[in-house]
Each structure stands twice: as C-alpha cells, then as structure tokens.
Amino acid sequence: MQLLSPLHIGDRTAPSRVMFGPHVTNLGADDRSLTRRHTAYYERRASGGAGIVVVEGASVHPSDWPYERAPLAAECTDGWSAIAAALQAHGALAVASLDHAGGQGSSAYSQAPLWAPSRVPEVNAREVPKWMEADDIDAVIAGFVAGSARACAAGMDGVEINAGQHSLVRQFMSGLTNHRDDEWGTDKLHFARRVIEAIRAGGLSEGCVLGLRLSCDELAPWAGITPEMAPAIAVELAAAGLDYLVVTRGSIYSVEKTRPDFHEGTGFNIEVCRAVRAALRAAGHEIPVFLQGSIVEFGQAEWALGGYDDDALADGIEMTRAQIADPDLVTKLRHDAGDQVRPCTRCNQTCQVRDARNPIVTCVGEPTSGRETEDPDWYEPTSSPQTVNVIGAGPAGLEAARVALLRGHRVQLIERSDALGGAAAVAGPHGELIEWYRREHERLGTPIHTGVMSLDDDPNAVWVQCTGGQPGRRDYSVADDAVPLLDVLDVRRGAELPEGIIVLLDLIGGPIAVSLAEELGDRAVLVTQDNIAGNELSRTGDLAPANSRLAQQGVTIERRSIVRAITAEGAVLEDRFNGERRTIACAAVVDCGFRLPTDPIDGVALRAGDAVAPRTVHEAILEARRVAHSI
C-alpha cells in the first residue's frame, strides 16, 4: 500500500504517509505546558504506525490564550523534548504546531484584548479585537521564530505553521478579516510570507522541516479565500520556504466545517487538494501535499495517494480522528488486518473538546484515547479463567464480551432480539461500530445466542447485565382515544408511521429527534423545551448545521414548549414561560425523550451501560471494559 510507504519531507523521512494532525486535547497543565499525558497520547499513535505526529498547537505569543489549557510555546520546551524522544523511538516524525488564534481567540483567560488584523468581531463572543499595530505584528513574527527555535532545540523534527482554522495567519490572508490599507492589507500574503521567511532564516536548526496548514476554502466566497485562489496562494507561500503543505478549509463563519460530523461526506477537500498539488508541481515545487478532510477510511486514503490507479492527488493523508478511534490503524494495515480497524463514526461526541466543559479528548469507541496514563491494560490475561455470560448485545454487551474473551475467559453472549447492537444499531451514527463488533466476534468465535433471555448453564458462571434502557416516565396524560403514541426506537425498528403530521417530543435536545425530523421533513413538528432545536448538538459542532438542515427540510419547530397531553386531536403543548396551552393537530406522536434502565435481573451483580443509567455509547463501552477487567 502507498499509505504504508515512507515519505521524504525535506531532510526527514516518515515511515508511513499517515499524519496524526494537531487538535485540541485539553491534556495540558495550568501553566500552559505540555504534560506526560500529551507524551503518552502521541506515543500511542506513533507505536501504532503513524508516520508524522503534529502536536497540539502552541501559542507563539502571550497575547494569545484561546482556551484554558492551550499550550504556550515558551512553556513547551520540556514537553516537546519528551514527545520527540517518545515518537522518534518508534520512527515517527515529531512536529510542533505553532499558532496564534488572533481574533478567534478569547480574552477570558488573559483578560487582555484580542489581537487581529482588523476590528472584525469574534463570531461567537462578539468581542471586537484590537487592530494590530506595527510593534504587535513584529512581536508575533518574533514569537513564531522563537517558538520554532525552541521546538527544534528540543529535538522536534520540524514545525508547522497554522494558517487554517483559529489562525491569525489565515486572518491576515483573508478579505473577511483583513480590512487594512497598509502593507499588511494591500498584500494579504505579506504576513504569512514574512512568518515563513523569518522562521526559515532564524528559527530552524539544520534538518528541521517547515510545514504549513493552509485553509484553501473559507466557504465565504464574497470575501474569503476560495478554491480558485488557493493554488496560487500555495505556490507563492511554498516559494517562501515550505517543506510540506496540508490542505484544509474553514473560516470565522464556518468553524463547524473544518472538522464536520457524519452529516457531511468524507474527502470534502479532495478537489482543492488536487488543484493545489498540481499547481505546486507545475511551478517546480515538489513538496509533499497532505489531504485533510474527514479521511477516516483507509481505502479512500489509499485511493487519494494513487494506490489503485497511480493518479495521486496527495502525497500524504491526515487521518486524525481515525487514529483517535484506533491508534493501531497503520500497524493493522501492515499485518493485512484492515477488517480489524475500529472505525471512526465521525460523531464528534468526545473528540471535539473545545467547549465550556473542558473535557479531555477521547473516543466513543476507544475510551482509553486521552487516558493512556490512567487506564489499566484492559486486555491483561486473567489468571483464573471463568465462564462469563453477558446478557444483552448492545454496545456495552458487545464490548464486555470482547474484552472478557480477549482476557482469556469463556464467554457467551445472549441477546433476546434477533439482531446485535441494541439502540445503537438503529439510531444515531454508530452503525459502522456495531458492524465492527459483529466482525470481531465472528473472528474471535464468540458463541452468540439470539432470541433468548437466559441460558441453563454452569451454575458458577459470572453473569453480566447489559440490557440497555427502556422508555422513561411520561409526564403527560394520554387519552383513551388519543392519536397513536410511539417510542422513537420502535419507529427506528420498523414501526410504521401514519400519513400526515407527526409530532416529535424531544426533551433531550440530542440527535435522535433531530435526525428523524430531518427525514420526515415538512411532516414533522419538533417540540423542544429549549430556545433552539437540538440544544446539546453544540458539543459536537452540529448545532447550527442541524438547524439549517431542519429549516431546509421544512420542519416546524415548537420552541420553549412542554407536552401536557396527547388527545384525539393531537399534542397539547404548554409554553414554558407564560403557561399558555395550544393543540398541535397530528396523525401520531413520537416520544424521543429520556429513558430509564431496564429492571435488574435477579442474581446478577455486574452491570454496564444503560442498564446502570441511560447515557451515551461512550459510557456504555467504558463501563463494559471496567466490568470485564474486574472479572
């Protein structure tokens, strides 16, 4: 596979063409330094075969403090040194990402004004930044040089300048954010060019490589960088002294498009990457070009490298989320075990952590991601093999059975329905993950009994309950002659909806009701107690896109409303603020609300997932591991 072949970048050689790109982890310390958690996190990807690992972006100047645990280059020397040693021991290249968020930052931590090319308000906070003066510009450029010198002195193989999302460099390049009429505005590439040239002249030790992460489509054609402009920009900046370039997209108005979830197709930067690479080659710049953009499947990555038809559009592939989901992706490919690669479902539920909660990066399907220094070896062989009967084959049951089996126990999986996966198989984005579990249990030879609730088996067997949840309490009345009332999971399992208007009750504000509403289109009336539909989707970056999709599909949204009754006429709603009631006429009502655990099974002491408390797939898989490890 081309994906597994070495890649020459300047004077360095990466063992594979797979990049683990920079992203917010929240693994940092209060003093803005890199920690041993960072080292373990990145080393895990290097040990799994990543060719290039780009560390979380470090602010090059104290004026930039974009999130609480954002690294500061001046505090990163020791961390970079530890990371470099750990990664290089596995043959991977260690690259430091250098950054300044500019007007997309935050003043909450620094209590100082934001710096930006022009006085364009930050989109979310509406904060107006300070127009950078000559001394400010010189200080930031000097910060890039100093950060580069520190990284190279610490043993890193190179540095990468961020001109992608949350980037002052990109803000200088864009008409969206640069309204200046001086030399920094009339030539919008001047700042980026100066940064590259300054680092090349005084920030790199011999052999260190210099890369650029470049937004090639700001998705704002009225003033931003467009795909048509990107090839010429790339050529000009490459001439300033680059060793590689990563093609990305996004701007102040499209942060959610930089790393979108499963609603958007994979490989969305393919065509602009092809054009950029062709322009660089035509201009005589043979530097590697990396494709970024939801590339999570190795078949697509190999195709992009020309592995199937020799028509390459990139030289390397950034597969960041794919390696959060499975750190051993490259190693498995080297051993012809591609079917064993745990899929990334692009849910963004736990790997996107730039929010007010300050969670640590992890993965729904691989909860040890980000917890490498804390979690035990889940697969530690048992010294006392036992018979383990797992009841319920949803995510929790599938993972408990898998881990127990790999530890050496004799495992049987029991599922009362005829299908594996529970709710995750029919609702939400995790169907690929359930299919991976099916393949894994087939490979491992797990005895699976469907259509049964229990087994007459070894009386000394250990029983584990993973039976999921059941519909929760309904705080509304239902008349005897009411329109049909259905549970959302029954609908997802095939229960037919009548023709006409369907009211969806969403007390959670998550993706389940929103996705069904999208499918029903103008037949759907989505009832939410919040001021906006899908309130919890803000955590995954899908809040604005989801509401845009709902509007495009003609979905009616009843906001700030609580259902009080289901009658023959439809759903009776009450306004949360003034108490006024109104009836929404409909053909059926679908409850997409909270769930409760299934009833405990007598004599079963071990439980995991929704059988303990209904939450997400992440908690189900994590608790399943803990239970299996405890046996």
XYZ file of C-alpha atoms in Angstrom:
631
model
C 0.000 0.000 0.000
C 1.149 3.538 -0.799
C -0.230 4.576 2.586
C 2.390 2.411 4.301
C 5.359 3.546 2.220
C 7.995 6.007 3.519
C 7.637 9.692 2.702
C 10.555 12.099 2.337
C 9.871 15.545 3.803
C 12.834 17.857 3.446
C 15.762 16.122 5.139
C 13.497 13.827 7.156
C 11.766 10.552 6.249
C 8.470 9.436 7.741
C 7.887 5.652 7.994
C 4.340 5.956 6.634
C 2.254 8.582 4.865
C -0.307 8.792 7.650
C -0.377 12.031 9.636
C -1.850 12.481 13.099
C -2.775 16.151 12.921
C -2.902 18.905 15.560
C -6.088 19.258 17.575
C -7.273 20.486 20.961
C -6.808 17.791 23.608
C -7.188 19.599 26.963
C -4.324 17.424 28.219
C -2.265 20.477 29.181
C -1.289 21.879 32.559
C -2.425 25.092 34.246
C 0.890 26.747 33.389
C 0.198 26.083 29.682
C 2.902 23.440 29.377
C 2.699 20.081 27.640
C 2.315 17.160 30.040
C 3.149 13.468 30.273
C -0.442 12.881 29.200
C 0.426 14.523 25.881
C 3.507 12.356 25.555
C 1.578 9.147 26.182
C -1.236 10.197 23.849
C 1.068 10.932 20.931
C 3.372 7.994 21.582
C 0.403 5.645 21.399
C -0.248 6.782 17.815
C 3.442 6.521 16.905
C 3.619 2.995 18.291
C 0.599 2.190 16.139
C 2.367 3.277 12.977
C 1.624 6.985 12.448
C 4.314 8.441 10.199
C 4.016 12.089 11.224
C 2.577 13.339 14.503
C 1.813 17.052 14.754
C 1.459 18.140 18.371
C -1.361 20.351 19.638
C -0.887 23.951 18.546
C 1.169 26.168 20.857
C 0.572 29.914 21.073
C 3.676 31.792 19.975
C 2.928 34.929 21.997
C 1.306 35.600 25.398
C -1.339 37.777 23.694
C -2.928 34.505 22.568
C -4.737 32.340 25.151
C -7.636 30.847 23.153
C -8.781 28.162 25.616
C -7.930 27.377 29.212
C -5.372 24.619 28.664
C -3.914 25.997 25.439
C -0.148 25.333 25.318
C 2.199 28.332 25.195
C 5.356 27.823 23.143
C 7.524 29.452 25.795
C 6.411 26.739 28.263
C 6.646 23.772 25.880
C 10.379 23.027 25.655
C 10.419 20.158 28.136
C 7.185 18.735 26.759
C 8.424 18.874 23.182
C 11.629 17.173 24.234
C 9.780 14.286 25.897
C 7.375 13.944 22.985
C 10.180 13.989 20.407
C 12.096 11.246 22.195
C 8.994 9.098 22.581
C 7.870 9.430 18.961
C 11.295 9.052 17.393
C 11.825 5.811 19.311
C 9.048 4.402 17.099
C 10.389 6.016 13.929
C 7.694 8.696 13.659
C 8.415 12.328 12.876
C 7.563 14.748 15.683
C 6.314 18.153 14.518
C 5.387 21.132 16.684
C 2.355 23.140 15.611
C 2.808 26.887 16.113
C -0.245 29.077 16.384
C -1.888 32.355 17.250
C -5.689 32.394 17.248
C -5.892 36.137 16.674
C -9.438 37.426 16.643
C -10.828 33.898 17.033
C -9.316 33.591 20.496
C -10.691 34.528 23.898
C -9.934 37.225 26.447
C -11.478 35.201 29.268
C -8.113 33.865 30.460
C -5.671 36.632 29.547
C -8.053 39.476 30.469
C -6.427 41.392 27.632
C -7.774 42.430 24.233
C -7.610 40.042 21.309
C -5.148 40.861 18.535
C -6.283 40.730 14.917
C -5.562 42.316 11.533
C -8.783 44.361 11.706
C -11.641 45.122 14.050
C -13.867 42.218 12.978
C -15.922 40.891 15.932
C -15.359 37.306 17.039
C -18.324 35.329 15.731
C -19.425 33.617 18.950
C -18.422 36.066 21.707
C -18.981 39.156 19.503
C -15.792 40.581 21.031
C -14.119 43.270 18.946
C -10.351 42.680 18.749
C -7.564 45.211 18.824
C -6.235 46.318 15.423
C -2.613 45.128 15.475
C -0.018 47.866 15.323
C 3.481 47.528 13.850
C 5.029 46.532 17.179
C 2.339 43.873 17.712
C 2.980 42.377 14.289
C 6.735 42.324 14.855
C 6.239 40.672 18.259
C 4.095 37.874 16.837
C 6.515 37.196 13.974
C 9.339 37.082 16.511
C 7.223 34.683 18.544
C 6.944 32.310 15.590
C 10.738 32.407 15.171
C 11.380 31.860 18.883
C 8.843 29.028 19.051
C 10.453 27.322 16.063
C 13.896 27.611 17.601
C 12.657 26.144 20.901
C 10.960 23.239 19.165
C 13.994 22.349 17.072
C 16.328 22.709 20.057
C 14.035 20.344 21.973
C 14.606 17.685 19.320
C 11.431 18.045 17.262
C 11.767 17.130 13.594
C 10.067 20.285 12.459
C 7.370 22.880 12.945
C 4.025 23.503 11.287
C 2.540 26.987 10.947
C -1.220 27.117 11.355
C -2.926 29.112 8.622
C -6.083 27.058 8.932
C -8.891 27.356 11.472
C -8.440 29.603 14.567
C -5.425 31.257 12.964
C -4.108 34.799 12.903
C -2.034 33.902 9.835
C -5.185 32.995 7.911
C -6.951 36.097 9.180
C -4.257 38.272 7.593
C -4.696 36.363 4.320
C -8.479 36.771 4.130
C -10.658 39.636 2.994
C -13.156 38.506 5.626
C -10.887 39.614 8.438
C -8.212 41.839 6.902
C -9.584 45.282 6.023
C -6.281 47.133 6.308
C -4.993 49.604 3.734
C -1.336 49.428 4.755
C 1.306 46.959 3.535
C -0.256 44.195 5.672
C -3.591 44.620 3.920
C -2.837 45.596 0.344
C -0.728 42.431 0.086
C -2.699 39.929 2.111
C 0.014 37.246 1.888
C 2.644 39.588 3.315
C 2.229 38.437 6.920
C 2.240 34.721 6.082
C 5.245 35.165 3.812
C 7.136 37.097 6.492
C 6.419 34.405 9.094
C 7.678 31.642 6.794
C 10.772 33.569 5.734
C 11.608 34.590 9.293
C 11.329 31.040 10.590
C 13.381 29.732 7.685
C 16.064 32.369 8.310
C 16.345 32.165 12.082
C 14.095 29.561 13.664
C 15.104 26.202 12.213
C 18.153 24.155 13.069
C 19.743 22.011 10.384
C 17.412 19.342 9.036
C 14.231 20.589 10.739
C 11.300 20.777 8.342
C 8.788 23.574 7.951
C 5.151 22.888 7.099
C 2.038 24.976 6.603
C -1.587 24.121 7.395
C -3.477 26.209 4.845
C -7.189 26.963 4.599
C -7.868 26.652 0.873
C -11.586 27.367 1.072
C -13.096 29.694 3.665
C -16.599 28.871 2.423
C -17.287 32.588 2.186
C -16.741 33.470 -1.490
C -17.893 37.089 -1.093
C -14.577 37.989 0.595
C -12.740 34.890 1.771
C -10.169 32.532 0.294
C -11.765 30.396 -2.417
C -10.680 27.115 -4.029
C -9.904 29.083 -7.187
C -7.489 31.323 -5.270
C -5.849 28.533 -3.261
C -3.422 27.111 -5.885
C -1.766 30.491 -6.493
C -1.584 31.178 -2.746
C 0.026 27.792 -2.154
C 2.612 28.374 -4.876
C 3.594 31.779 -3.511
C 3.909 30.586 0.073
C 5.789 27.435 -0.939
C 8.359 29.667 -2.642
C 8.957 31.375 0.696
C 10.450 28.145 2.044
C 7.998 25.345 2.848
C 8.806 21.627 3.104
C 5.186 20.420 3.096
C 1.638 21.724 2.972
C -1.653 20.482 4.470
C -4.855 21.402 2.608
C -7.730 22.337 4.939
C -10.805 24.568 4.877
C -12.860 26.814 7.146
C -13.083 30.404 8.382
C -14.574 32.521 11.143
C -18.020 31.819 9.695
C -17.571 28.078 9.190
C -15.701 26.634 12.153
C -18.009 23.608 12.138
C -16.943 22.839 8.550
C -13.289 22.370 9.461
C -13.991 19.041 11.134
C -17.661 18.265 10.412
C -19.503 15.250 11.716
C -21.093 12.362 9.810
C -23.702 14.561 8.152
C -21.072 15.663 5.649
C -19.371 13.259 3.270
C -15.743 12.280 3.630
C -12.967 13.711 1.492
C -14.511 17.146 1.055
C -11.121 18.728 0.290
C -10.224 16.280 -2.475
C -10.691 18.559 -5.484
C -8.973 21.596 -3.999
C -6.108 19.377 -2.827
C -5.748 18.005 -6.346
C -5.632 21.544 -7.773
C -3.133 22.785 -5.183
C -0.793 19.846 -5.693
C -0.955 20.220 -9.487
C -0.163 23.936 -9.251
C 2.794 23.307 -6.958
C 4.185 20.660 -9.304
C 3.730 22.924 -12.313
C 5.653 25.672 -10.511
C 8.512 23.287 -9.686
C 7.694 22.777 -6.000
C 7.912 19.036 -5.303
C 6.970 19.360 -1.642
C 4.561 16.775 -0.163
C 0.921 17.825 -0.035
C -1.304 16.294 2.639
C -5.024 15.748 2.147
C -7.164 16.567 5.183
C -10.939 16.442 5.486
C -12.721 13.583 7.275
C -10.486 10.926 5.746
C -11.245 8.087 8.157
C -11.333 5.054 5.861
C -8.031 3.635 4.662
C -9.429 2.661 1.264
C -10.187 6.278 0.441
C -6.779 7.298 1.776
C -5.016 4.758 -0.436
C -7.037 5.896 -3.459
C -6.041 9.529 -2.841
C -2.376 8.511 -2.886
C -2.819 6.852 -6.269
C -2.553 3.406 -4.767
C -5.233 1.979 -7.048
C -4.770 3.848 -10.322
C -1.498 5.816 -9.990
C -3.410 9.094 -10.242
C -2.296 10.630 -6.960
C -3.896 13.812 -5.695
C -1.887 13.885 -2.458
C 1.402 12.633 -1.051
C 0.219 12.035 2.492
C -3.086 11.755 4.338
C -4.116 13.282 7.622
C -6.189 10.677 9.489
C -6.515 12.235 12.923
C -9.951 11.074 14.076
C -9.324 7.646 12.557
C -6.286 7.242 14.823
C -8.125 8.536 17.875
C -10.617 5.748 17.197
C -7.905 3.157 16.515
C -4.309 4.046 17.415
C -3.145 0.823 15.717
C -4.627 1.679 12.329
C -1.323 1.591 10.432
C 0.016 -1.455 12.268
C -3.161 -3.394 11.477
C -2.833 -2.468 7.816
C 0.781 -3.646 7.810
C -0.441 -7.019 9.104
C -3.218 -7.295 6.494
C -5.798 -6.837 9.232
C -7.760 -3.948 7.767
C -11.056 -5.550 8.800
C -9.933 -5.229 12.409
C -9.510 -1.443 12.270
C -12.012 0.106 14.673
C -13.982 2.659 12.607
C -14.332 6.338 13.315
C -18.037 7.174 13.004
C -17.306 10.930 12.807
C -19.729 11.576 15.640
C -17.537 14.310 17.235
C -19.151 13.407 20.557
C -15.989 13.074 22.642
C -13.056 14.037 20.410
C -14.221 17.631 19.926
C -13.480 19.204 23.281
C -13.241 22.934 22.672
C -16.203 23.862 24.864
C -17.029 25.271 28.273
C -16.896 21.850 29.966
C -13.147 21.454 29.276
C -13.399 17.690 28.755
C -10.319 15.650 27.883
C -10.116 14.274 24.366
C -11.252 10.690 23.993
C -13.277 8.464 21.657
C -16.704 6.887 21.861
C -15.354 3.560 20.604
C -11.884 3.765 22.201
C -12.292 5.357 25.642
C -8.605 4.933 26.512
C -7.722 7.605 23.957
C -6.554 10.560 26.048
C -6.435 8.376 29.166
C -3.260 6.470 28.322
C -1.609 7.395 31.637
C -4.650 6.410 33.704
C -6.351 3.365 32.236
C -5.161 -0.155 33.012
C -4.275 -2.739 30.409
C -7.831 -3.804 29.679
C -6.613 -6.961 27.951
C -4.375 -8.205 30.760
C -4.672 -12.032 30.700
C -6.675 -13.463 33.549
C -5.047 -15.910 35.930
C -8.415 -17.531 36.658
C -10.498 -18.171 33.516
C -14.213 -18.305 34.177
C -17.425 -18.779 32.261
C -18.864 -15.326 31.602
C -22.425 -14.929 30.313
C -23.209 -11.458 29.002
C -26.912 -10.620 28.701
C -27.619 -8.012 26.063
C -25.738 -7.410 22.806
C -25.816 -3.639 22.585
C -22.531 -1.693 22.689
C -21.969 -2.486 26.372
C -22.612 -6.214 25.970
C -20.550 -6.471 22.795
C -17.584 -4.749 24.436
C -17.852 -6.639 27.736
C -17.896 -9.937 25.862
C -14.992 -8.903 23.607
C -12.717 -7.771 26.425
C -13.554 -10.758 28.647
C -12.820 -13.125 25.773
C -9.505 -11.447 24.959
C -8.523 -11.756 28.608
C -8.979 -15.497 28.421
C -12.451 -16.086 29.862
C -15.016 -18.460 28.336
C -17.679 -16.090 27.072
C -21.228 -16.431 25.799
C -23.302 -13.512 24.534
C -27.081 -13.622 24.988
C -29.492 -11.330 23.122
C -33.276 -11.519 23.346
C -33.818 -9.994 19.891
C -32.634 -11.370 16.579
C -30.140 -8.542 15.932
C -26.975 -7.236 17.562
C -26.294 -3.653 18.530
C -29.304 -2.561 20.560
C -30.386 1.052 20.106
C -27.031 1.990 18.553
C -27.744 -0.267 15.589
C -30.913 1.594 14.634
C -30.469 5.165 15.920
C -27.513 7.506 15.670
C -24.284 7.326 13.666
C -22.702 4.223 15.182
C -23.883 1.534 12.781
C -20.313 1.107 11.486
C -19.090 0.497 15.017
C -21.738 -2.172 15.584
C -20.726 -3.839 12.326
C -17.096 -3.829 13.534
C -18.199 -5.593 16.722
C -20.029 -8.186 14.644
C -16.874 -8.892 12.621
C -14.716 -9.027 15.726
C -16.951 -11.529 17.491
C -17.110 -13.617 14.348
C -13.302 -13.547 14.164
C -12.946 -14.408 17.840
C -15.543 -17.184 17.617
C -17.781 -15.820 20.358
C -20.847 -18.035 20.964
C -23.827 -15.722 20.413
C -27.363 -16.799 21.320
C -30.122 -14.616 19.876
C -33.835 -14.796 20.584
C -33.283 -15.912 24.189
C -33.160 -14.228 27.581
C -31.042 -16.676 29.560
C -29.196 -19.988 29.474
C -29.261 -23.127 31.558
C -25.557 -23.179 32.078
C -22.702 -23.521 34.537
C -24.102 -22.537 37.967
C -20.727 -20.964 38.745
C -20.828 -18.691 35.707
C -20.349 -14.954 36.089
C -23.344 -13.044 34.722
C -23.121 -9.518 33.329
C -26.264 -7.478 32.611
C -26.044 -5.138 29.620
C -29.728 -5.000 28.716
C -29.870 -1.299 27.905
C -32.727 1.056 28.676
C -36.476 1.259 28.392
C -38.898 4.162 27.810
C -38.850 6.620 30.696
C -41.673 8.099 32.691
C -44.069 10.166 30.630
C -45.155 13.333 32.404
C -48.195 13.861 30.220
C -51.629 12.301 30.031
C -52.736 10.061 27.177
C -56.436 9.893 26.383
C -58.078 6.566 25.582
C -58.870 7.738 22.067
C -55.582 9.588 21.579
C -53.692 9.635 18.299
C -51.071 6.853 18.116
C -48.157 7.351 20.532
C -44.905 5.566 19.609
C -41.442 5.265 21.094
C -38.686 6.514 18.788
C -36.789 3.226 18.971
C -39.876 1.322 17.875
C -40.066 3.641 14.878
C -36.401 3.012 14.124
C -37.018 -0.722 14.361
C -39.724 -0.585 11.728
C -42.976 0.573 13.321
C -44.911 2.361 10.602
C -45.961 5.976 10.942
C -49.323 7.045 9.525
C -49.609 9.626 6.785
C -49.882 13.213 7.930
C -48.242 15.437 10.509
C -46.006 13.711 13.083
C -45.180 15.429 16.377
C -41.765 14.587 17.818
C -41.267 15.164 21.540
C -37.625 15.969 22.317
C -36.812 16.593 25.974
C -33.117 15.775 25.457
C -32.059 18.121 22.690
C -29.852 15.497 21.092
C -29.514 13.988 17.632
C -32.236 11.320 17.749
C -35.293 13.551 17.376
C -33.477 15.951 15.051
C -32.452 13.195 12.646
C -35.983 11.758 12.481
C -37.386 15.242 11.919
C -34.983 15.732 9.026
C -36.207 12.517 7.426
C -39.879 13.438 7.842
C -39.321 16.951 6.501
C -42.416 19.147 6.352
C -44.451 16.380 8.007
C -42.502 16.870 11.243
C -43.287 19.150 14.160
C -40.329 19.075 16.559
C -41.276 20.044 20.116
C -38.433 21.237 22.343
C -38.342 22.827 25.772
C -35.263 24.821 24.731
C -34.874 28.043 22.786
C -33.268 26.195 19.909
C -33.698 22.708 18.466
C -31.005 20.152 19.247
C -29.504 22.215 22.052
C -26.965 19.508 23.013
C -25.596 19.339 19.457
C -23.417 22.349 20.285
C -20.946 19.884 21.809
C -20.363 18.132 18.504
C -20.342 21.266 16.364
C -23.638 20.317 14.698
C -25.986 22.815 16.345
C -26.043 25.449 13.600
C -25.800 22.935 10.737
C -28.638 20.856 12.228
C -30.954 23.848 12.486
C -30.040 24.813 8.948
C -30.940 21.313 7.734
C -34.231 21.381 9.643
C -35.134 24.685 8.006
C -34.194 23.396 4.561
C -36.381 20.327 5.071
C -39.363 22.443 6.118
C -39.554 21.100 9.684
C -41.792 23.068 12.052
C -40.154 23.734 15.429
C -42.213 24.425 18.548
C -39.740 26.036 20.961
C -39.983 26.588 24.734
C -42.785 24.030 24.847
C -43.692 21.111 27.088
C -46.235 18.464 26.119
C -49.036 18.130 28.665
C -51.435 15.720 26.984
C -51.995 13.510 23.957
C -55.606 13.635 22.814
C -57.658 12.540 19.843
C -56.871 15.911 18.215
C -53.113 15.739 18.756
C -50.500 17.040 21.206
C -51.392 19.656 23.814
C -48.389 21.918 24.424
C -47.727 24.421 27.184
C -45.447 27.423 26.836
C -42.728 27.158 29.471
C -42.732 30.871 30.192
C -46.335 32.043 30.125
C -48.243 28.777 30.618
C -50.422 29.230 27.562
C -51.656 25.992 26.003
C -52.294 25.105 22.393
C -53.054 21.897 20.497
C -50.950 20.717 17.579
C -53.123 18.584 15.318
C -51.288 15.495 14.109
C -51.610 11.904 12.924
C -49.204 10.487 15.539
C -46.797 11.449 18.302
C -43.287 10.008 18.678
C -41.665 10.239 22.106
C -37.910 10.881 21.736
C -37.386 11.627 25.411
C -35.442 10.264 28.334
C -35.063 6.567 29.069
C -34.636 4.542 32.240
C -32.555 1.431 32.951
C -34.123 -1.949 32.320
C -35.084 -3.777 35.504
C -32.246 -5.525 37.352
C -32.036 -9.265 36.783
C -32.131 -11.272 39.998
C -28.787 -12.671 40.999
C -26.761 -10.573 38.531
C -24.312 -8.274 40.302
C -22.372 -6.862 37.357
C -23.995 -4.262 35.101
C -22.792 -1.829 32.474
C -24.130 0.868 30.183
C -27.761 1.900 30.011
C -28.703 -0.936 32.372
C -26.986 1.204 35.023
C -28.101 4.611 33.741
C -29.016 5.511 30.160
C -26.299 7.723 28.681
C -24.205 7.551 25.527
C -22.333 4.825 23.685
C -19.108 6.146 25.204
C -20.162 5.396 28.782
C -21.556 2.013 27.750
C -18.259 0.892 26.223
C -16.123 2.315 29.027
C -18.184 0.654 31.759
C -18.176 -2.609 29.833
C -14.389 -2.570 29.843
C -14.289 -1.889 33.551
C -16.668 -4.749 34.264
C -14.775 -7.192 32.037
C -11.484 -6.154 33.632
C -12.886 -6.738 37.106
C -13.712 -10.424 36.483
